[in-house]
mmCIF file of C-alpha atoms and ligand atoms in Angstrom:
data_model
loop_
_atom_site.group_PDB
_atom_site.id
_atom_site.type_symbol
_atom_site.label_atom_id
_atom_site.label_comp_id
_atom_site.label_asym_id
_atom_site.label_seq_id
_atom_site.Cartn_x
_atom_site.Cartn_y
_atom_site.Cartn_z
ATOM 1 C CA UNK Y 1 80.199 -16.458 24.580
ATOM 2 C CA UNK Y 2 83.782 -16.093 25.988
ATOM 3 C CA UNK Y 3 85.395 -12.899 27.312
ATOM 4 C CA UNK Y 4 88.985 -12.142 28.237
ATOM 5 C CA UNK Y 5 89.556 -9.900 31.310
ATOM 6 C CA UNK Y 6 93.374 -8.935 30.986
ATOM 7 C CA UNK Y 7 94.474 -11.657 33.605
ATOM 8 C CA UNK Y 8 95.170 -15.405 32.487
ATOM 9 C CA UNK Y 9 94.076 -18.458 34.680
ATOM 10 C CA UNK Y 10 97.103 -18.743 36.258
ATOM 11 C CA UNK Y 11 97.685 -15.568 37.357
ATOM 12 C CA UNK Y 12 94.304 -15.520 38.734
ATOM 13 C CA UNK Y 13 94.560 -18.546 40.588
ATOM 14 C CA UNK Y 14 97.865 -17.327 41.899
ATOM 15 C CA UNK Y 15 96.222 -14.161 43.329
ATOM 16 C CA UNK Y 16 93.974 -16.538 45.312
ATOM 17 C CA UNK Y 17 96.580 -18.560 46.811
ATOM 18 C CA UNK Y 18 95.751 -21.602 45.199
ATOM 19 C CA UNK Y 19 98.384 -24.133 44.546
ATOM 20 C CA UNK Y 20 98.449 -27.574 42.997
ATOM 21 C CA UNK Y 21 97.122 -29.244 45.891
ATOM 22 C CA UNK Y 22 94.108 -27.622 45.842
ATOM 23 C CA UNK Y 23 91.676 -27.933 43.507
ATOM 24 C CA UNK Y 24 93.901 -27.306 40.140
ATOM 25 C CA UNK Y 25 91.132 -25.426 38.354
ATOM 26 C CA UNK Y 26 91.367 -24.434 34.940
ATOM 27 C CA UNK Y 27 87.645 -23.463 34.861
ATOM 28 C CA UNK Y 28 85.483 -20.858 34.467
ATOM 29 C CA UNK Y 29 85.066 -19.043 37.105
ATOM 30 C CA UNK Y 30 81.839 -16.385 36.540
ATOM 31 C CA UNK Y 31 82.627 -13.702 34.073
ATOM 32 C CA UNK Y 32 85.903 -13.385 35.517
ATOM 33 C CA UNK Y 33 87.560 -15.396 33.226
ATOM 34 C CA UNK Y 34 86.388 -17.093 30.258
ATOM 35 C CA UNK Y 35 82.466 -18.074 30.796
ATOM 36 C CA UNK Y 36 79.913 -15.516 31.831
ATOM 37 C CA UNK Y 37 76.585 -17.438 31.508
ATOM 38 C CA UNK Y 38 74.787 -20.303 31.727
ATOM 39 C CA UNK Y 39 75.307 -21.204 27.997
ATOM 40 C CA UNK Y 40 78.973 -21.719 28.403
ATOM 41 C CA UNK Y 41 78.564 -24.326 31.090
ATOM 42 C CA UNK Y 42 75.562 -26.099 28.901
ATOM 43 C CA UNK Y 43 77.817 -25.967 25.753
ATOM 44 C CA UNK Y 44 80.971 -27.836 28.029
ATOM 45 C CA UNK Y 45 83.341 -25.024 28.737
ATOM 46 C CA UNK Y 46 84.787 -26.974 31.638
ATOM 47 C CA UNK Y 47 88.267 -28.046 32.131
ATOM 48 C CA UNK Y 48 89.232 -28.506 36.153
ATOM 49 C CA UNK Y 49 90.943 -31.596 38.182
ATOM 50 C CA UNK Y 50 90.387 -32.586 41.125
ATOM 51 C CA UNK Y 51 92.534 -34.243 43.846
ATOM 52 C CA UNK Y 52 90.941 -37.370 45.142
ATOM 53 C CA UNK Y 53 93.096 -37.388 48.224
ATOM 54 C CA UNK Y 54 91.400 -34.048 49.080
ATOM 55 C CA UNK Y 55 88.820 -34.619 51.775
ATOM 56 C CA UNK Y 56 86.347 -32.207 50.221
ATOM 57 C CA UNK Y 57 86.220 -35.277 47.326
ATOM 58 C CA UNK Y 58 85.960 -38.319 49.578
ATOM 59 C CA UNK Y 59 82.400 -39.116 48.097
ATOM 60 C CA UNK Y 60 84.304 -40.169 45.017
ATOM 61 C CA UNK Y 61 86.351 -42.456 46.263
ATOM 62 C CA UNK Y 62 83.298 -44.905 46.690
ATOM 63 C CA UNK Y 63 81.193 -46.305 44.419
ATOM 64 C CA UNK Y 64 77.603 -44.508 44.097
ATOM 65 C CA UNK Y 65 79.488 -41.224 45.719
ATOM 66 C CA UNK Y 66 79.264 -38.213 44.134
ATOM 67 C CA UNK Y 67 80.000 -34.449 44.470
ATOM 68 C CA UNK Y 68 78.629 -31.178 43.004
ATOM 69 C CA UNK Y 69 81.239 -28.668 42.199
ATOM 70 C CA UNK Y 70 81.383 -25.946 39.137
ATOM 71 C CA UNK Y 71 78.015 -26.441 37.978
ATOM 72 C CA UNK Y 72 79.193 -30.302 37.349
ATOM 73 C CA UNK Y 73 77.839 -33.152 38.886
ATOM 74 C CA UNK Y 74 80.572 -35.973 39.404
ATOM 75 C CA UNK Y 75 79.659 -39.392 40.330
ATOM 76 C CA UNK Y 76 81.424 -42.673 40.697
ATOM 77 C CA UNK Y 77 79.545 -45.137 38.943
ATOM 78 C CA UNK Y 78 81.904 -48.285 39.547
ATOM 79 C CA UNK Y 79 85.309 -48.611 40.688
ATOM 80 C CA UNK Y 80 87.672 -46.160 39.018
ATOM 81 C CA UNK Y 81 84.962 -45.243 36.436
ATOM 82 C CA UNK Y 82 83.320 -41.588 36.971
ATOM 83 C CA UNK Y 83 80.958 -39.495 35.054
ATOM 84 C CA UNK Y 84 80.254 -36.027 34.855
ATOM 85 C CA UNK Y 85 77.277 -33.865 33.503
ATOM 86 C CA UNK Y 86 76.332 -30.528 33.683
ATOM 87 C CA UNK Y 87 74.231 -29.180 36.878
ATOM 88 C CA UNK Y 88 71.828 -27.415 34.410
ATOM 89 C CA UNK Y 89 69.001 -29.104 33.685
ATOM 90 C CA UNK Y 90 68.351 -28.939 29.594
ATOM 91 C CA UNK Y 91 64.408 -28.914 30.728
ATOM 92 C CA UNK Y 92 64.549 -25.273 31.751
ATOM 93 C CA UNK Y 93 67.742 -24.612 33.000
ATOM 94 C CA UNK Y 94 67.363 -25.275 36.694
ATOM 95 C CA UNK Y 95 70.897 -25.801 38.416
ATOM 96 C CA UNK Y 96 69.268 -29.025 40.396
ATOM 97 C CA UNK Y 97 70.572 -31.984 38.355
ATOM 98 C CA UNK Y 98 71.990 -34.451 40.881
ATOM 99 C CA UNK Y 99 73.029 -38.290 41.025
ATOM 100 C CA UNK Y 100 71.182 -41.269 42.322
ATOM 101 C CA UNK Y 101 73.247 -43.611 43.314
ATOM 102 C CA UNK Y 102 70.077 -46.121 43.830
ATOM 103 C CA UNK Y 103 68.875 -45.352 40.261
ATOM 104 C CA UNK Y 104 72.435 -45.143 38.881
ATOM 105 C CA UNK Y 105 71.212 -41.901 37.082
ATOM 106 C CA UNK Y 106 71.079 -38.291 37.013
ATOM 107 C CA UNK Y 107 67.712 -36.312 38.222
ATOM 108 C CA UNK Y 108 66.773 -32.857 38.628
ATOM 109 C CA UNK Y 109 64.912 -32.271 41.332
ATOM 110 C CA UNK Y 110 63.104 -29.120 40.001
ATOM 111 C CA UNK Y 111 60.586 -31.128 37.957
ATOM 112 C CA UNK Y 112 61.891 -34.675 38.283
ATOM 113 C CA UNK Y 113 64.045 -34.840 34.456
ATOM 114 C CA UNK Y 114 65.906 -38.226 34.600
ATOM 115 C CA UNK Y 115 69.107 -38.761 32.411
ATOM 116 C CA UNK Y 116 71.122 -42.121 31.855
ATOM 117 C CA UNK Y 117 74.740 -42.366 32.647
ATOM 118 C CA UNK Y 118 75.540 -41.081 28.644
ATOM 119 C CA UNK Y 119 73.529 -38.369 29.357
ATOM 120 C CA UNK Y 120 70.306 -39.962 27.444
ATOM 121 C CA UNK Y 121 66.792 -38.355 28.885
ATOM 122 C CA UNK Y 122 64.969 -41.099 30.102
ATOM 123 C CA UNK Y 123 61.759 -39.242 30.637
ATOM 124 C CA UNK Y 124 59.728 -36.341 28.582
ATOM 125 C CA UNK Y 125 61.192 -33.790 30.934
ATOM 126 C CA UNK Y 126 64.763 -34.920 30.249
ATOM 127 C CA UNK Y 127 64.178 -35.369 26.295
ATOM 128 C CA UNK Y 128 66.952 -33.171 25.719
ATOM 129 C CA UNK Y 129 69.624 -35.192 27.347
ATOM 130 C CA UNK Y 130 72.240 -34.003 29.864
ATOM 131 C CA UNK Y 131 75.720 -32.730 28.266
ATOM 132 C CA UNK Y 132 78.249 -35.407 29.745
ATOM 133 C CA UNK Y 133 81.780 -34.205 29.952
ATOM 134 C CA UNK Y 134 85.220 -35.977 29.714
ATOM 135 C CA UNK Y 135 86.684 -37.652 32.626
ATOM 136 C CA UNK Y 136 90.179 -39.446 33.174
ATOM 137 C CA UNK Y 137 92.059 -40.281 36.145
ATOM 138 C CA UNK Y 138 95.804 -40.205 36.542
ATOM 139 C CA UNK Y 139 96.640 -41.767 39.803
ATOM 140 C CA UNK Y 140 94.494 -39.422 42.267
ATOM 141 C CA UNK Y 141 94.094 -36.704 39.716
ATOM 142 C CA UNK Y 142 90.260 -36.785 38.436
ATOM 143 C CA UNK Y 143 90.360 -34.333 35.359
ATOM 144 C CA UNK Y 144 86.983 -32.994 34.176
ATOM 145 C CA UNK Y 145 86.910 -31.566 30.702
ATOM 146 C CA UNK Y 146 84.904 -30.985 27.643
HETATM 147 S S1 LIG L 1 64.583 -27.917 35.011
HETATM 148 FE FE1 LIG L 1 65.175 -29.884 35.061
HETATM 149 S S2 LIG L 1 63.219 -30.942 35.103
HETATM 150 FE FE2 LIG L 1 62.786 -29.011 34.556
#
């Protein structure tokens, strides 16, 4: 469910002092802007951009590296190719989904659900699959969106 609180994203980010050099987030920030419960994350209401030149995202410059941010797991699965999935597990909602570079899959540490790079469940706890977001890379800017 979405709510508006009388401040748009640009105004909010401006108040935080975030410029385009930092995370260029147009993301659901808790209940402040648009997403106010986990259903929104599961349903795919995300849209943010990371600058891979920022040290916080160095892991994404190496194949097999990953970051977890904004309840999204973003993995560099091959040179210039990224896969992003929700961090919220479809099994029982734990925010424990992570990437396993050795297996090249996503894994929930709560009860062991496993998902492939297309979001398909690979075992019984992962049978509902996992939401996969779109990604696009433009220069050093990686956008994650639904
Ligand atoms: S909540 Fe992820 S496997 Fe159960």
